Amino acid sequence: MAELEGLEFGKSDFVLLDEVTMEQFMENLKLRFEKGRIYTYIGEVVVSVNPYRQMDIYGKDTVDAYRGRELYENPPHLYAVSDAAYKAMKRRAKDTCIVISGESGAGKTEASKYIMQYIAAITNPGQRAEVESVKNVLLKSNCVLEAFGNAKTNRNDNSSRFGKYMDINFNFNGEPTGGHINNYLLEKSRVVQQQDGERNFHSFYQLLRGGSDEMLESFHLQNDPAVYIYTREGAATVVSSSPLHLNLHFNKISYLKNSCSYILKQTGNVQFETDGESVQILGLEAIDHIAELTATEADSVIKSLLFRTVATGGGEVIEKGHTEQDACFGRDAFAKALYERLFCWIVNRINSVIEVKDYNPVLHGKNTVIGVLDIYGFEIFENNSFEQFCINYCNEKLQQLFIELILRQEQGEYQREGITWQHIDYFNNQIIVDLVEQPHKGIISILDEACLTVGKVTDTVCLESMDTKLAQHPHYTSRKLSPTDKTMDFQKHFRIRHYAGDVTYSVEGFLDKNKDLLFQDFKRLMYNSADPVLKEMWPDGQLSITEVTKRPLTAATLFKNSIVALVDKLGCKEPYYVRCIKPNEMKSPVLFDDARCQHQVAYLGLMENVMVRRAGFAYRQHYARVLQRYKMTCEYTWPNHLMASDREAVEAIVTQHGFQDDVAYGHTKLFVRTPRSLYTLEQERAALIPILVLFLQKVWRGALARMRCRRMRAIYAIMGCYKRYKVKAHFWEVESRFANVRTMADYGKSVEWPNPPAALSKFHKNTVMLHRRWWARQIVKNIPPSDMLEVRAKVAALTALSGERKDWGVSRAWERDYLANVRITHKQITNKVESGQVLFSGFCRKVNRFNKSTDRGLLITDKCVYKLEPNKQYKVLKRLPLDIFTGLSVTSEVDQMVALHTSSQDDVLLCLQRGELCTNQDRVGELVGALVDHFTRSLKVCRSAVQVHMRGKVKNVTVETRPGQTNADFKKSRDGFILLVPAN
């Protein structure tokens, strides 16, 4: 049972269907496709449906999820069967193989890529350079083979037109050490002819559309595929092609382009004409280009195209001229042979890089192999020719092997487990295989006999021979044998009843394709080339015309021998299968064509596979794994059993559920006969899982809470100890730094305070403030009482003007009462002035509203402001109560301008005089300090509050007042600088 998939996605294994019918099979396959589940099991076989879209199920996380896991532990996936093959190879030192089959467009090539990528991802964890090099070559070889072996068909834009079997060699550590590639039946006829809507091989278009102008010019080519006959059919469908980048450790990769160029040039430019007696070549310029590209003589090229050298029975050598038809046939045959040998040369070059060299089993351990077979599936077209005949024969052989290996696996497992084997009825297609390959009686033998017969033997004659020899065969028929069947034509069609369905073949071209004759003149031409690679590709050209006596094997016989060898190679390995299905012909990710898919299910033999798998027991699994999955459903096995063995525990589970008659007990596995019993266990398990999950969550959450609580307690204990340590350390540091401040000259003002911990930040501020107050008190104690008034005024001025006025007289002594001598001399001033403390007095120049200035005397007491006339014995001109003043304004420069503001808006503007002895005295600061100090003490404000406007800048100072007091009244002067003091 695959984990992590609910019943809403259908059955993840077709073996578990309630009934093995085509309807239920197709319904389950369609449901999983619509739900995005493109993989489904049949036991250990993976059925893959082409999704026609990118799916996020092949990343590194998915690789890690399937690495080293069993098939049943994760949902069906290509990675699961890849990992199973790898584990079987590594653990049991058993050679394995993965057989991928399906029709064109079903996703076989992509499946093989993902399998290779997975094997590369899980091997070589040590990143050894030599192993990484082998992995890279194995992966990149797909690109080269796809370029030269794939083409666009009506069914698939990237159809593999050849079969490929790749052996990957592993050392005893399970690391890839090399590999080998075999190719089967390249569709070389595509080189010279394609069906409507299809294209030639990709390599031609990549060369023409991807090559640079310089390269194409050197090969005498144009970048338009429509110019050449062999690429003209698919030229309209070519949008763009990637350049021919094939750097795979090939020293002579340029030869690939050269060979493609030669094929295009000889077919696109070489044309023939006849005058009734002889054949001539049209346009000898093309011959020169061909001779240049093949490193041969132009005369030899002309002779090979127009004449055929033959030897008579007496040893005489004569030259026989071609007819126009024979010349065209020879030209096309040579093009096909050249491309086929080019493709084989590419495969051999890849093998020369990746094959294991100098491997010593004694030193390196046993060399094990994983084979990956990507081969064409069963093909039924409207017009089925020789290629379809060979491909379908190959699928018959593989189907026969598939059934035999599945039956062998089943029977072997039953015998190992001590379960009685029951005979399984299935269709044995050996009779169809014999129809094709049986010596002297099979179709291939009849074709070979016709090809060897002297005289004019046509395809029709060959068909009559088959009708005569195979008339009684139950799987063969033709129009002659079935005259009433009008789906076939006389002397043209024959039909074989394959295991996958009836296929009607057209006999036209069978003999020519089977002979696949290439005149010996072309072989000798290429062997005598100055190009060593060409010479290597045509070793049979070294024989002279008199030495060539034996006919080469026909194409059908060669293919049969290669398939027989492939089947023998697969038969000695442990097989794993991937069956690919094409859901529709529209390449749509949402369309599921039931009839199309049902046809593929039939010819892939999937129903037979399910029947074989379910013939005895639908489900089998090791006792330990059954117990691990279902032990929660039995009270005697949950959470752990106390029985003697896992088998007894599994028997207790089966007995509790009443399945005794539906199971069998093997030596190491439990066998369940029907899926119904298994689903009963699954349903009970699914019902218990949420309860167990909640229980485990509760226990785990409690454990987490307790751990978190203990951790928090420990954290708080550590934090408390650390905080206490930091506090004490801070106290010790402060104590050590300020231990001797009483004896210091500056009382510790120059001592730097240590940075406090966060918990002591407020305490630190208070401590610094206390020290500053103590320091100030120590300084103030040394000041005489007579100087305290001046000190207070300077402190008040500093608070108001510091940083806002360049010079405010802080460096000189303040006399405050500069008219003291005048007042002593002129008693009338004292008599006219109310008694009180003098805050400030001095000479000034008053400016009136008419911009006229006069000398005056200014006297400010704690009650009034007096304006005096110096020229009239300091007569009091005006007395203003101090409480009507709301503030004063001064400038930020060195001038002595002062504006006294009143509540009646009758402001007083004056300029203080600097003094006679010191003309640069600044008395504005003294006046500001005296007033601020007076208001501060008279209103009992803890800190004076001012707001200073300086050319647009605002400086805020915090204000604190006692109950009943108001904040300062603010006004702005035209000078841009305002000093505001508290008003009444």
CSV table of C-alpha atoms in Angstrom, one decimal, residues 790-955:
chain,number,residue,atom,x,y,z
A,790,GLU,CA,26.0,87.6,40.7
A,791,VAL,CA,26.5,83.9,40.5
A,792,ARG,CA,22.7,83.3,40.5
A,793,ALA,CA,22.3,85.9,37.7
A,794,LYS,CA,25.0,84.4,35.6
A,795,VAL,CA,23.5,81.0,36.0
A,796,ALA,CA,20.1,82.3,34.9
A,797,ALA,CA,21.7,84.1,31.9
A,798,LEU,CA,23.6,80.9,31.0
A,799,THR,CA,20.3,79.0,31.0
A,800,ALA,CA,18.7,81.5,28.7
A,801,LEU,CA,21.5,82.6,26.4
A,802,SER,CA,24.0,79.7,26.2
A,803,GLY,CA,24.7,78.9,22.6
A,804,GLU,CA,22.2,81.6,21.3
A,805,ARG,CA,24.3,84.8,21.7
A,806,LYS,CA,27.9,85.2,20.9
A,807,ASP,CA,29.0,87.2,23.9
A,808,TRP,CA,26.9,88.0,27.0
A,809,GLY,CA,29.5,89.1,29.5
A,810,VAL,CA,30.1,86.0,31.5
A,811,SER,CA,33.8,86.6,31.8
A,812,ARG,CA,33.6,89.9,33.7
A,813,ALA,CA,32.3,91.0,37.1
A,814,TRP,CA,28.7,92.2,37.1
A,815,GLU,CA,28.0,95.4,39.0
A,816,ARG,CA,24.3,95.3,38.3
A,817,ASP,CA,23.7,98.8,39.7
A,818,TYR,CA,25.8,101.1,37.4
A,819,LEU,CA,23.9,104.2,38.6
A,820,ALA,CA,24.7,103.6,42.2
A,821,ASN,CA,27.0,106.6,42.4
A,822,VAL,CA,24.5,108.8,40.5
A,823,ARG,CA,21.8,107.8,43.0
A,824,ILE,CA,24.0,108.7,46.0
A,825,THR,CA,24.8,112.1,44.4
A,826,HIS,CA,21.2,112.8,43.4
A,827,LYS,CA,19.1,112.1,46.4
A,828,GLN,CA,16.0,113.0,44.5
A,829,ILE,CA,16.2,109.8,42.5
A,830,THR,CA,16.1,107.8,45.7
A,831,ASN,CA,13.2,109.9,47.1
A,832,LYS,CA,11.1,109.3,43.9
A,833,VAL,CA,11.9,105.6,43.7
A,834,GLU,CA,9.9,103.2,45.8
A,835,SER,CA,11.9,101.2,48.2
A,836,GLY,CA,13.0,97.9,46.9
A,837,GLN,CA,15.9,95.8,45.6
A,838,VAL,CA,17.7,97.2,42.6
A,839,LEU,CA,17.9,94.5,39.9
A,840,PHE,CA,19.7,96.6,37.3
A,841,SER,CA,20.6,100.2,36.4
A,842,GLY,CA,22.6,101.9,33.8
A,843,PHE,CA,22.7,104.3,30.9
A,844,CYS,CA,20.9,103.6,27.7
A,845,ARG,CA,19.7,105.3,24.5
A,846,LYS,CA,16.0,105.2,24.0
A,847,VAL,CA,14.5,105.0,20.5
A,848,ASN,CA,10.9,106.3,20.0
A,849,ARG,CA,8.4,105.5,17.4
A,850,PHE,CA,9.7,108.2,15.1
A,851,ASN,CA,13.1,106.7,15.1
A,852,LYS,CA,14.6,109.4,17.3
A,853,SER,CA,17.0,108.4,20.0
A,854,THR,CA,17.8,110.2,23.3
A,855,ASP,CA,20.1,109.4,26.3
A,856,ARG,CA,18.3,108.0,29.3
A,857,GLY,CA,18.9,106.2,32.5
A,858,LEU,CA,17.4,102.8,33.2
A,859,LEU,CA,16.6,101.7,36.8
A,860,ILE,CA,14.9,98.3,37.4
A,861,THR,CA,13.9,97.3,40.9
A,862,ASP,CA,11.9,94.3,42.1
A,863,LYS,CA,8.8,96.4,41.8
A,864,CYS,CA,9.1,99.0,39.0
A,865,VAL,CA,11.0,100.0,35.9
A,866,TYR,CA,12.1,103.7,35.9
A,867,LYS,CA,13.1,105.9,32.9
A,868,LEU,CA,15.4,108.7,34.1
A,869,GLU,CA,16.5,112.0,32.4
A,870,PRO,CA,20.3,112.4,32.9
A,871,ASN,CA,20.3,116.0,31.7
A,872,LYS,CA,17.7,117.0,34.3
A,873,GLN,CA,19.4,115.6,37.4
A,874,TYR,CA,18.0,112.1,36.7
A,875,LYS,CA,14.4,113.1,36.8
A,876,VAL,CA,12.0,110.2,36.7
A,877,LEU,CA,10.3,110.5,33.4
A,878,LYS,CA,8.3,107.4,33.6
A,879,ARG,CA,7.6,104.6,36.1
A,880,LEU,CA,6.2,101.3,35.0
A,881,PRO,CA,5.2,98.5,37.4
A,882,LEU,CA,7.3,95.4,36.8
A,883,ASP,CA,4.3,93.1,36.7
A,884,ILE,CA,3.0,94.6,33.5
A,885,PHE,CA,6.1,93.4,31.6
A,886,THR,CA,5.5,90.1,29.8
A,887,GLY,CA,9.0,89.6,28.4
A,888,LEU,CA,12.0,91.0,26.6
A,889,SER,CA,13.7,90.5,23.3
A,890,VAL,CA,17.4,90.7,22.4
A,891,THR,CA,19.3,89.9,19.2
A,892,SER,CA,21.9,87.1,18.7
A,893,GLU,CA,24.6,89.5,17.7
A,894,VAL,CA,26.9,91.7,19.9
A,895,ASP,CA,24.7,94.9,19.8
A,896,GLN,CA,23.0,96.1,23.0
A,897,MET,CA,19.5,96.4,21.7
A,898,VAL,CA,16.7,95.4,24.2
A,899,ALA,CA,13.0,95.4,23.8
A,900,LEU,CA,10.8,95.3,26.9
A,901,HIS,CA,7.4,93.9,26.2
A,902,THR,CA,4.3,95.0,28.1
A,903,SER,CA,0.8,93.6,28.4
A,904,SER,CA,-0.5,96.9,26.9
A,905,GLN,CA,1.5,96.4,23.7
A,906,ASP,CA,3.4,99.6,24.6
A,907,ASP,CA,6.9,98.1,24.3
A,908,VAL,CA,10.1,99.9,25.3
A,909,LEU,CA,13.0,99.8,22.8
A,910,LEU,CA,16.4,100.9,24.1
A,911,CYS,CA,20.1,100.3,23.6
A,912,LEU,CA,22.3,99.7,26.7
A,913,GLN,CA,25.6,101.7,26.9
A,914,ARG,CA,28.7,99.6,27.3
A,915,GLY,CA,30.6,101.8,29.8
A,916,GLU,CA,33.2,104.5,29.6
A,917,LEU,CA,36.2,102.5,30.7
A,918,CYS,CA,35.5,99.4,28.7
A,919,THR,CA,33.7,100.1,25.5
A,920,ASN,CA,33.2,96.4,24.6
A,921,GLN,CA,31.3,95.5,27.7
A,922,ASP,CA,28.1,93.5,27.0
A,923,ARG,CA,25.4,94.3,29.5
A,924,VAL,CA,22.5,92.5,27.8
A,925,GLY,CA,23.5,89.2,29.4
A,926,GLU,CA,23.6,90.9,32.8
A,927,LEU,CA,20.1,92.5,32.3
A,928,VAL,CA,18.7,89.1,31.1
A,929,GLY,CA,20.3,87.2,34.0
A,930,ALA,CA,19.0,89.7,36.7
A,931,LEU,CA,15.5,89.5,35.4
A,932,VAL,CA,15.4,85.7,34.9
A,933,ASP,CA,16.9,85.2,38.4
A,934,HIS,CA,14.3,87.6,39.9
A,935,PHE,CA,11.3,86.0,38.2
A,936,THR,CA,12.6,82.5,39.0
A,937,ARG,CA,12.9,83.3,42.7
A,938,SER,CA,9.8,85.5,43.0
A,939,LEU,CA,7.5,82.8,41.2
A,940,LYS,CA,9.4,80.0,42.9
A,941,VAL,CA,9.8,78.0,39.7
A,942,CYS,CA,12.0,75.0,40.1
A,943,ARG,CA,13.5,75.4,36.6
A,944,SER,CA,13.1,78.4,34.4
A,945,ALA,CA,11.1,77.7,31.2
A,946,VAL,CA,12.1,79.5,28.1
A,947,GLN,CA,11.6,79.0,24.4
A,948,VAL,CA,14.1,80.6,22.1
A,949,HIS,CA,13.4,81.3,18.4
A,950,MET,CA,16.7,81.7,16.5
A,951,ARG,CA,16.3,82.3,12.8
A,952,GLY,CA,13.7,79.7,12.5
A,953,LYS,CA,15.3,77.2,15.0
A,954,VAL,CA,13.3,76.3,18.1
A,955,LYS,CA,14.9,75.3,21.4
